[in-house]
PDB file of C-alpha atoms and ligand atoms in Angstrom:
ATOM      1  CA  MET H   1      92.221  72.623  90.103  1.00  0.00           C
ATOM      2  CA  ASN H   2      92.019  76.025  88.428  1.00  0.00           C
ATOM      3  CA  TYR H   3      92.800  79.186  90.337  1.00  0.00           C
ATOM      4  CA  ILE H   4      93.295  82.913  89.948  1.00  0.00           C
ATOM      5  CA  LEU H   5      95.639  84.965  92.120  1.00  0.00           C
ATOM      6  CA  LEU H   6      94.774  88.640  92.641  1.00  0.00           C
ATOM      7  CA  GLY H   7      96.273  91.399  94.750  1.00  0.00           C
ATOM      8  CA  PRO H   8      98.061  94.724  94.561  1.00  0.00           C
ATOM      9  CA  PRO H   9     101.635  94.983  93.254  1.00  0.00           C
ATOM     10  CA  GLY H  10     104.084  94.155  96.039  1.00  0.00           C
ATOM     11  CA  ALA H  11     101.733  91.737  97.837  1.00  0.00           C
ATOM     12  CA  GLY H  12     103.990  88.780  97.037  1.00  0.00           C
ATOM     13  CA  LYS H  13     101.877  87.158  94.320  1.00  0.00           C
ATOM     14  CA  GLY H  14     104.881  85.931  92.342  1.00  0.00           C
ATOM     15  CA  THR H  15     106.459  84.216  95.350  1.00  0.00           C
ATOM     16  CA  GLN H  16     103.194  82.599  96.396  1.00  0.00           C
ATOM     17  CA  ALA H  17     102.391  81.515  92.838  1.00  0.00           C
ATOM     18  CA  LYS H  18     105.701  79.682  92.579  1.00  0.00           C
ATOM     19  CA  LYS H  19     105.110  77.874  95.887  1.00  0.00           C
ATOM     20  CA  ILE H  20     101.560  76.895  94.916  1.00  0.00           C
ATOM     21  CA  VAL H  21     102.436  75.432  91.513  1.00  0.00           C
ATOM     22  CA  ASP H  22     105.392  73.556  93.032  1.00  0.00           C
ATOM     23  CA  LYS H  23     103.290  72.020  95.798  1.00  0.00           C
ATOM     24  CA  PHE H  24     100.184  71.158  93.797  1.00  0.00           C
ATOM     25  CA  GLY H  25     101.746  70.331  90.426  1.00  0.00           C
ATOM     26  CA  ILE H  26      99.626  72.736  88.427  1.00  0.00           C
ATOM     27  CA  VAL H  27     100.739  75.092  85.657  1.00  0.00           C
ATOM     28  CA  HIS H  28     101.761  78.675  86.430  1.00  0.00           C
ATOM     29  CA  LEU H  29     100.080  80.921  83.862  1.00  0.00           C
ATOM     30  CA  SER H  30     101.935  84.166  84.459  1.00  0.00           C
ATOM     31  CA  THR H  31     101.400  86.983  81.972  1.00  0.00           C
ATOM     32  CA  GLY H  32     104.742  88.402  83.109  1.00  0.00           C
ATOM     33  CA  HIS H  33     106.514  85.216  81.995  1.00  0.00           C
ATOM     34  CA  MET H  34     104.483  85.086  78.773  1.00  0.00           C
ATOM     35  CA  PHE H  35     105.420  88.667  77.911  1.00  0.00           C
ATOM     36  CA  ARG H  36     109.087  87.974  78.438  1.00  0.00           C
ATOM     37  CA  LYS H  37     108.856  84.987  76.114  1.00  0.00           C
ATOM     38  CA  VAL H  38     106.845  86.840  73.467  1.00  0.00           C
ATOM     39  CA  THR H  39     109.095  89.920  73.463  1.00  0.00           C
ATOM     40  CA  LYS H  40     111.952  87.641  72.444  1.00  0.00           C
ATOM     41  CA  SER H  41     110.104  86.489  69.318  1.00  0.00           C
ATOM     42  CA  ASP H  42     107.652  89.279  68.432  1.00  0.00           C
ATOM     43  CA  ASP H  43     109.157  92.623  67.352  1.00  0.00           C
ATOM     44  CA  VAL H  44     105.886  94.586  67.470  1.00  0.00           C
ATOM     45  CA  ILE H  45     105.061  93.606  71.046  1.00  0.00           C
ATOM     46  CA  SER H  46     108.708  93.867  72.025  1.00  0.00           C
ATOM     47  CA  GLU H  47     108.823  97.477  70.818  1.00  0.00           C
ATOM     48  CA  ARG H  48     105.643  98.352  72.710  1.00  0.00           C
ATOM     49  CA  VAL H  49     106.904  96.859  75.941  1.00  0.00           C
ATOM     50  CA  ALA H  50     110.270  98.594  75.544  1.00  0.00           C
ATOM     51  CA  SER H  51     108.648 101.991  74.993  1.00  0.00           C
ATOM     52  CA  GLY H  52     106.315 101.502  77.965  1.00  0.00           C
ATOM     53  CA  GLN H  53     103.121 101.322  75.895  1.00  0.00           C
ATOM     54  CA  LEU H  54     100.237  99.297  77.190  1.00  0.00           C
ATOM     55  CA  ILE H  55      99.499  96.022  75.497  1.00  0.00           C
ATOM     56  CA  SER H  56      95.896  95.873  74.316  1.00  0.00           C
ATOM     57  CA  ASP H  57      93.392  93.578  76.026  1.00  0.00           C
ATOM     58  CA  GLU H  58      93.029  91.702  72.748  1.00  0.00           C
ATOM     59  CA  ILE H  59      96.720  90.793  72.589  1.00  0.00           C
ATOM     60  CA  VAL H  60      96.836  89.762  76.262  1.00  0.00           C
ATOM     61  CA  VAL H  61      93.639  87.707  76.028  1.00  0.00           C
ATOM     62  CA  ASN H  62      94.879  85.847  72.940  1.00  0.00           C
ATOM     63  CA  MET H  63      98.204  85.132  74.570  1.00  0.00           C
ATOM     64  CA  VAL H  64      96.530  83.727  77.699  1.00  0.00           C
ATOM     65  CA  LYS H  65      94.015  81.755  75.642  1.00  0.00           C
ATOM     66  CA  ASN H  66      96.742  80.050  73.607  1.00  0.00           C
ATOM     67  CA  ARG H  67      98.612  79.099  76.759  1.00  0.00           C
ATOM     68  CA  LEU H  68      95.489  78.035  78.645  1.00  0.00           C
ATOM     69  CA  LEU H  69      94.482  75.583  75.927  1.00  0.00           C
ATOM     70  CA  GLN H  70      97.804  73.756  75.844  1.00  0.00           C
ATOM     71  CA  GLU H  71      97.750  70.157  76.996  1.00  0.00           C
ATOM     72  CA  ASP H  72      99.658  70.627  80.282  1.00  0.00           C
ATOM     73  CA  ALA H  73      97.143  73.203  81.589  1.00  0.00           C
ATOM     74  CA  LYS H  74      94.458  70.492  81.638  1.00  0.00           C
ATOM     75  CA  LYS H  75      95.802  69.155  84.946  1.00  0.00           C
ATOM     76  CA  GLY H  76      95.112  72.540  86.516  1.00  0.00           C
ATOM     77  CA  PHE H  77      96.458  76.079  86.387  1.00  0.00           C
ATOM     78  CA  LEU H  78      97.065  79.207  88.394  1.00  0.00           C
ATOM     79  CA  LEU H  79      96.481  82.516  86.635  1.00  0.00           C
ATOM     80  CA  ASP H  80      98.850  85.220  87.882  1.00  0.00           C
ATOM     81  CA  GLY H  81      98.762  88.763  86.490  1.00  0.00           C
ATOM     82  CA  PHE H  82      95.566  88.099  84.576  1.00  0.00           C
ATOM     83  CA  PRO H  83      92.750  89.185  84.428  1.00  0.00           C
ATOM     84  CA  ARG H  84      93.556  92.805  85.255  1.00  0.00           C
ATOM     85  CA  THR H  85      90.531  94.620  83.834  1.00  0.00           C
ATOM     86  CA  LEU H  86      86.808  93.906  83.664  1.00  0.00           C
ATOM     87  CA  THR H  87      87.145  93.628  79.869  1.00  0.00           C
ATOM     88  CA  GLN H  88      89.689  90.845  80.406  1.00  0.00           C
ATOM     89  CA  VAL H  89      87.350  89.162  82.907  1.00  0.00           C
ATOM     90  CA  GLN H  90      84.561  89.081  80.344  1.00  0.00           C
ATOM     91  CA  ALA H  91      86.872  87.716  77.661  1.00  0.00           C
ATOM     92  CA  LEU H  92      88.138  85.060  80.075  1.00  0.00           C
ATOM     93  CA  ASP H  93      84.574  84.036  80.966  1.00  0.00           C
ATOM     94  CA  VAL H  94      83.799  83.517  77.271  1.00  0.00           C
ATOM     95  CA  ILE H  95      86.881  81.284  76.826  1.00  0.00           C
ATOM     96  CA  LEU H  96      86.159  79.271  79.981  1.00  0.00           C
ATOM     97  CA  GLU H  97      82.544  78.715  79.031  1.00  0.00           C
ATOM     98  CA  ALA H  98      83.415  77.651  75.489  1.00  0.00           C
ATOM     99  CA  GLU H  99      85.986  75.159  76.804  1.00  0.00           C
ATOM    100  CA  ASN H 100      83.873  74.059  79.748  1.00  0.00           C
ATOM    101  CA  ILE H 101      86.560  75.046  82.253  1.00  0.00           C
ATOM    102  CA  LYS H 102      85.667  76.102  85.798  1.00  0.00           C
ATOM    103  CA  ILE H 103      87.625  78.383  88.133  1.00  0.00           C
ATOM    104  CA  ASP H 104      87.532  76.834  91.622  1.00  0.00           C
ATOM    105  CA  THR H 105      88.738  79.787  93.654  1.00  0.00           C
ATOM    106  CA  VAL H 106      90.002  83.322  93.214  1.00  0.00           C
ATOM    107  CA  PHE H 107      92.577  84.108  95.909  1.00  0.00           C
ATOM    108  CA  PHE H 108      92.849  87.774  96.772  1.00  0.00           C
ATOM    109  CA  ILE H 109      95.978  88.673  98.753  1.00  0.00           C
ATOM    110  CA  ASP H 110      94.835  91.808 100.508  1.00  0.00           C
ATOM    111  CA  LEU H 111      97.501  94.322 101.491  1.00  0.00           C
ATOM    112  CA  ASP H 112      97.226  97.917 102.633  1.00  0.00           C
ATOM    113  CA  TYR H 113      98.745 100.397 100.138  1.00  0.00           C
ATOM    114  CA  LYS H 114     100.893 101.947 102.889  1.00  0.00           C
ATOM    115  CA  GLU H 115     102.417  98.532 103.528  1.00  0.00           C
ATOM    116  CA  VAL H 116     102.899  97.973  99.784  1.00  0.00           C
ATOM    117  CA  ILE H 117     104.883 101.215  99.571  1.00  0.00           C
ATOM    118  CA  LYS H 118     107.017 100.277 102.591  1.00  0.00           C
ATOM    119  CA  ARG H 119     107.768  96.831 101.200  1.00  0.00           C
ATOM    120  CA  THR H 120     108.651  98.053  97.723  1.00  0.00           C
ATOM    121  CA  SER H 121     110.215 101.475  98.253  1.00  0.00           C
ATOM    122  CA  GLY H 122     112.322 100.087 101.110  1.00  0.00           C
ATOM    123  CA  ARG H 123     113.836  97.452  98.843  1.00  0.00           C
ATOM    124  CA  ARG H 124     117.537  97.768  98.031  1.00  0.00           C
ATOM    125  CA  VAL H 125     119.701  95.409  96.038  1.00  0.00           C
ATOM    126  CA  CYS H 126     123.393  94.826  95.590  1.00  0.00           C
ATOM    127  CA  SER H 127     125.131  93.760  92.379  1.00  0.00           C
ATOM    128  CA  CYS H 128     126.379  90.689  94.285  1.00  0.00           C
ATOM    129  CA  GLY H 129     122.765  89.444  94.509  1.00  0.00           C
ATOM    130  CA  ALA H 130     122.061  90.328  98.143  1.00  0.00           C
ATOM    131  CA  SER H 131     118.805  92.140  98.878  1.00  0.00           C
ATOM    132  CA  TYR H 132     117.621  94.273 101.783  1.00  0.00           C
ATOM    133  CA  ASN H 133     114.690  96.294 103.012  1.00  0.00           C
ATOM    134  CA  MET H 134     115.464  99.546 104.809  1.00  0.00           C
ATOM    135  CA  PHE H 135     112.369  99.057 107.039  1.00  0.00           C
ATOM    136  CA  PHE H 136     112.478  95.320 107.713  1.00  0.00           C
ATOM    137  CA  ILE H 137     115.939  93.944 106.955  1.00  0.00           C
ATOM    138  CA  PRO H 138     118.319  96.915 106.783  1.00  0.00           C
ATOM    139  CA  PRO H 139     122.033  96.518 106.076  1.00  0.00           C
ATOM    140  CA  LYS H 140     124.339  96.852 109.087  1.00  0.00           C
ATOM    141  CA  GLU H 141     125.999  99.894 107.611  1.00  0.00           C
ATOM    142  CA  ASP H 142     123.724 102.501 106.056  1.00  0.00           C
ATOM    143  CA  SER H 143     123.225 101.828 102.303  1.00  0.00           C
ATOM    144  CA  LYS H 144     126.226  99.464 102.067  1.00  0.00           C
ATOM    145  CA  CYS H 145     126.094  95.724 101.395  1.00  0.00           C
ATOM    146  CA  ASP H 146     126.917  93.561 104.453  1.00  0.00           C
ATOM    147  CA  PHE H 147     128.815  91.074 102.302  1.00  0.00           C
ATOM    148  CA  CYS H 148     130.770  93.070  99.760  1.00  0.00           C
ATOM    149  CA  LYS H 149     130.455  96.646 101.096  1.00  0.00           C
ATOM    150  CA  LYS H 150     129.304  97.956  97.723  1.00  0.00           C
ATOM    151  CA  GLU H 151     126.753 100.786  97.561  1.00  0.00           C
ATOM    152  CA  LEU H 152     123.166  99.449  97.503  1.00  0.00           C
ATOM    153  CA  ILE H 153     120.851 100.456  94.704  1.00  0.00           C
ATOM    154  CA  GLN H 154     117.105 100.994  94.427  1.00  0.00           C
ATOM    155  CA  ARG H 155     115.541  99.533  91.294  1.00  0.00           C
ATOM    156  CA  ASN H 156     113.484 101.893  89.164  1.00  0.00           C
ATOM    157  CA  ASP H 157     110.372  99.729  89.622  1.00  0.00           C
ATOM    158  CA  ASP H 158     110.704 100.132  93.395  1.00  0.00           C
ATOM    159  CA  LYS H 159     110.813 103.951  93.406  1.00  0.00           C
ATOM    160  CA  GLU H 160     107.917 105.359  95.389  1.00  0.00           C
ATOM    161  CA  GLU H 161     106.425 107.372  92.521  1.00  0.00           C
ATOM    162  CA  VAL H 162     106.540 104.351  90.197  1.00  0.00           C
ATOM    163  CA  VAL H 163     104.856 102.146  92.826  1.00  0.00           C
ATOM    164  CA  LYS H 164     102.199 104.797  93.493  1.00  0.00           C
ATOM    165  CA  ASN H 165     101.480 104.994  89.790  1.00  0.00           C
ATOM    166  CA  ARG H 166     101.033 101.217  89.595  1.00  0.00           C
ATOM    167  CA  LEU H 167      98.772 101.327  92.649  1.00  0.00           C
ATOM    168  CA  ASN H 168      96.601 103.985  90.995  1.00  0.00           C
ATOM    169  CA  ILE H 169      96.199 101.790  87.919  1.00  0.00           C
ATOM    170  CA  TYR H 170      95.450  98.792  90.157  1.00  0.00           C
ATOM    171  CA  GLU H 171      92.848 100.760  92.130  1.00  0.00           C
ATOM    172  CA  ALA H 172      91.070 101.978  88.993  1.00  0.00           C
ATOM    173  CA  GLN H 173      91.262  98.850  86.809  1.00  0.00           C
ATOM    174  CA  THR H 174      91.828  95.744  88.915  1.00  0.00           C
ATOM    175  CA  LYS H 175      90.082  96.512  92.230  1.00  0.00           C
ATOM    176  CA  PRO H 176      86.604  96.186  90.610  1.00  0.00           C
ATOM    177  CA  LEU H 177      87.438  92.517  89.891  1.00  0.00           C
ATOM    178  CA  ILE H 178      87.426  91.764  93.621  1.00  0.00           C
ATOM    179  CA  GLU H 179      83.777  92.780  93.841  1.00  0.00           C
ATOM    180  CA  TYR H 180      82.946  90.838  90.672  1.00  0.00           C
ATOM    181  CA  TYR H 181      84.376  87.566  92.019  1.00  0.00           C
ATOM    182  CA  ARG H 182      82.960  88.172  95.501  1.00  0.00           C
ATOM    183  CA  LYS H 183      79.474  88.375  94.006  1.00  0.00           C
ATOM    184  CA  LYS H 184      80.161  85.199  92.036  1.00  0.00           C
ATOM    185  CA  GLY H 185      81.041  83.462  95.312  1.00  0.00           C
ATOM    186  CA  THR H 186      84.500  82.300  94.223  1.00  0.00           C
ATOM    187  CA  LEU H 187      86.608  84.835  96.140  1.00  0.00           C
ATOM    188  CA  ILE H 188      88.704  83.997  99.192  1.00  0.00           C
ATOM    189  CA  LYS H 189      90.451  86.900 100.892  1.00  0.00           C
ATOM    190  CA  ILE H 190      93.929  86.236 102.297  1.00  0.00           C
ATOM    191  CA  ASP H 191      95.566  88.539 104.838  1.00  0.00           C
ATOM    192  CA  GLY H 192      98.727  89.750 103.070  1.00  0.00           C
ATOM    193  CA  LEU H 193     100.150  91.252 106.280  1.00  0.00           C
ATOM    194  CA  LYS H 194     100.901  87.742 107.548  1.00  0.00           C
ATOM    195  CA  SER H 195     104.276  86.143 106.903  1.00  0.00           C
ATOM    196  CA  GLU H 196     105.091  84.487 103.593  1.00  0.00           C
ATOM    197  CA  SER H 197     104.581  80.981 105.029  1.00  0.00           C
ATOM    198  CA  GLU H 198     101.333  81.912 106.818  1.00  0.00           C
ATOM    199  CA  VAL H 199      99.956  83.368 103.585  1.00  0.00           C
ATOM    200  CA  PHE H 200     100.968  80.174 101.797  1.00  0.00           C
ATOM    201  CA  ASN H 201      99.250  78.041 104.463  1.00  0.00           C
ATOM    202  CA  GLN H 202      96.052  80.074 104.203  1.00  0.00           C
ATOM    203  CA  ILE H 203      96.016  79.500 100.439  1.00  0.00           C
ATOM    204  CA  SER H 204      96.977  75.794 100.637  1.00  0.00           C
ATOM    205  CA  GLU H 205      94.153  75.052 103.087  1.00  0.00           C
ATOM    206  CA  ASN H 206      91.721  76.138 100.425  1.00  0.00           C
ATOM    207  CA  ILE H 207      93.116  74.014  97.633  1.00  0.00           C
ATOM    208  CA  LYS H 208      91.538  70.600  97.345  1.00  0.00           C
TER     209      LYS H 208
HETATM  210 ZN1   ZN N 313     126.904  92.919  97.876  1.00  0.00          ZN
END
């Protein structure tokens, strides 16, 4: 049971990944989580992440490889946030072949960029932990929290120009992977416009 989860930023990959690993008892191989762990112990990488520099393919591939070969990943894994470039795909293929590991399915959560922008740029949070979306679940009073009446804030990562920038990178670097896996016959496209539980059902049906 080895899977890859692909899709644009804001398509809900993180949420789905958590549900999948919980239900099927496989390991969540999230590069986001790995980075957070590494930045705590590695000053060089930590500095790069802090200053917004890209982490080289070599560093990412090695990090994933080390995690992938740990004992617990033998029962199955879900790759989330990796691979992101064709170079990473090739490196992953080399590792998988050497270790005789097969990817069963690549799930691609497809979501229109306009919808991605609505979902992310509409997001507002409150310091009390409540969250809103100005398009889908707006607060009762404009830009104030329903519970504590504090002013809602928009995270930097959710600002429209930041999201658009991430979408441009996704379009240029990650989109080609969809075609690669489609040709390989391992891709299953999931309609990301559906609700969270419908998306989860679509994915679950395809996990043996
Ligand atoms: Zn609040």
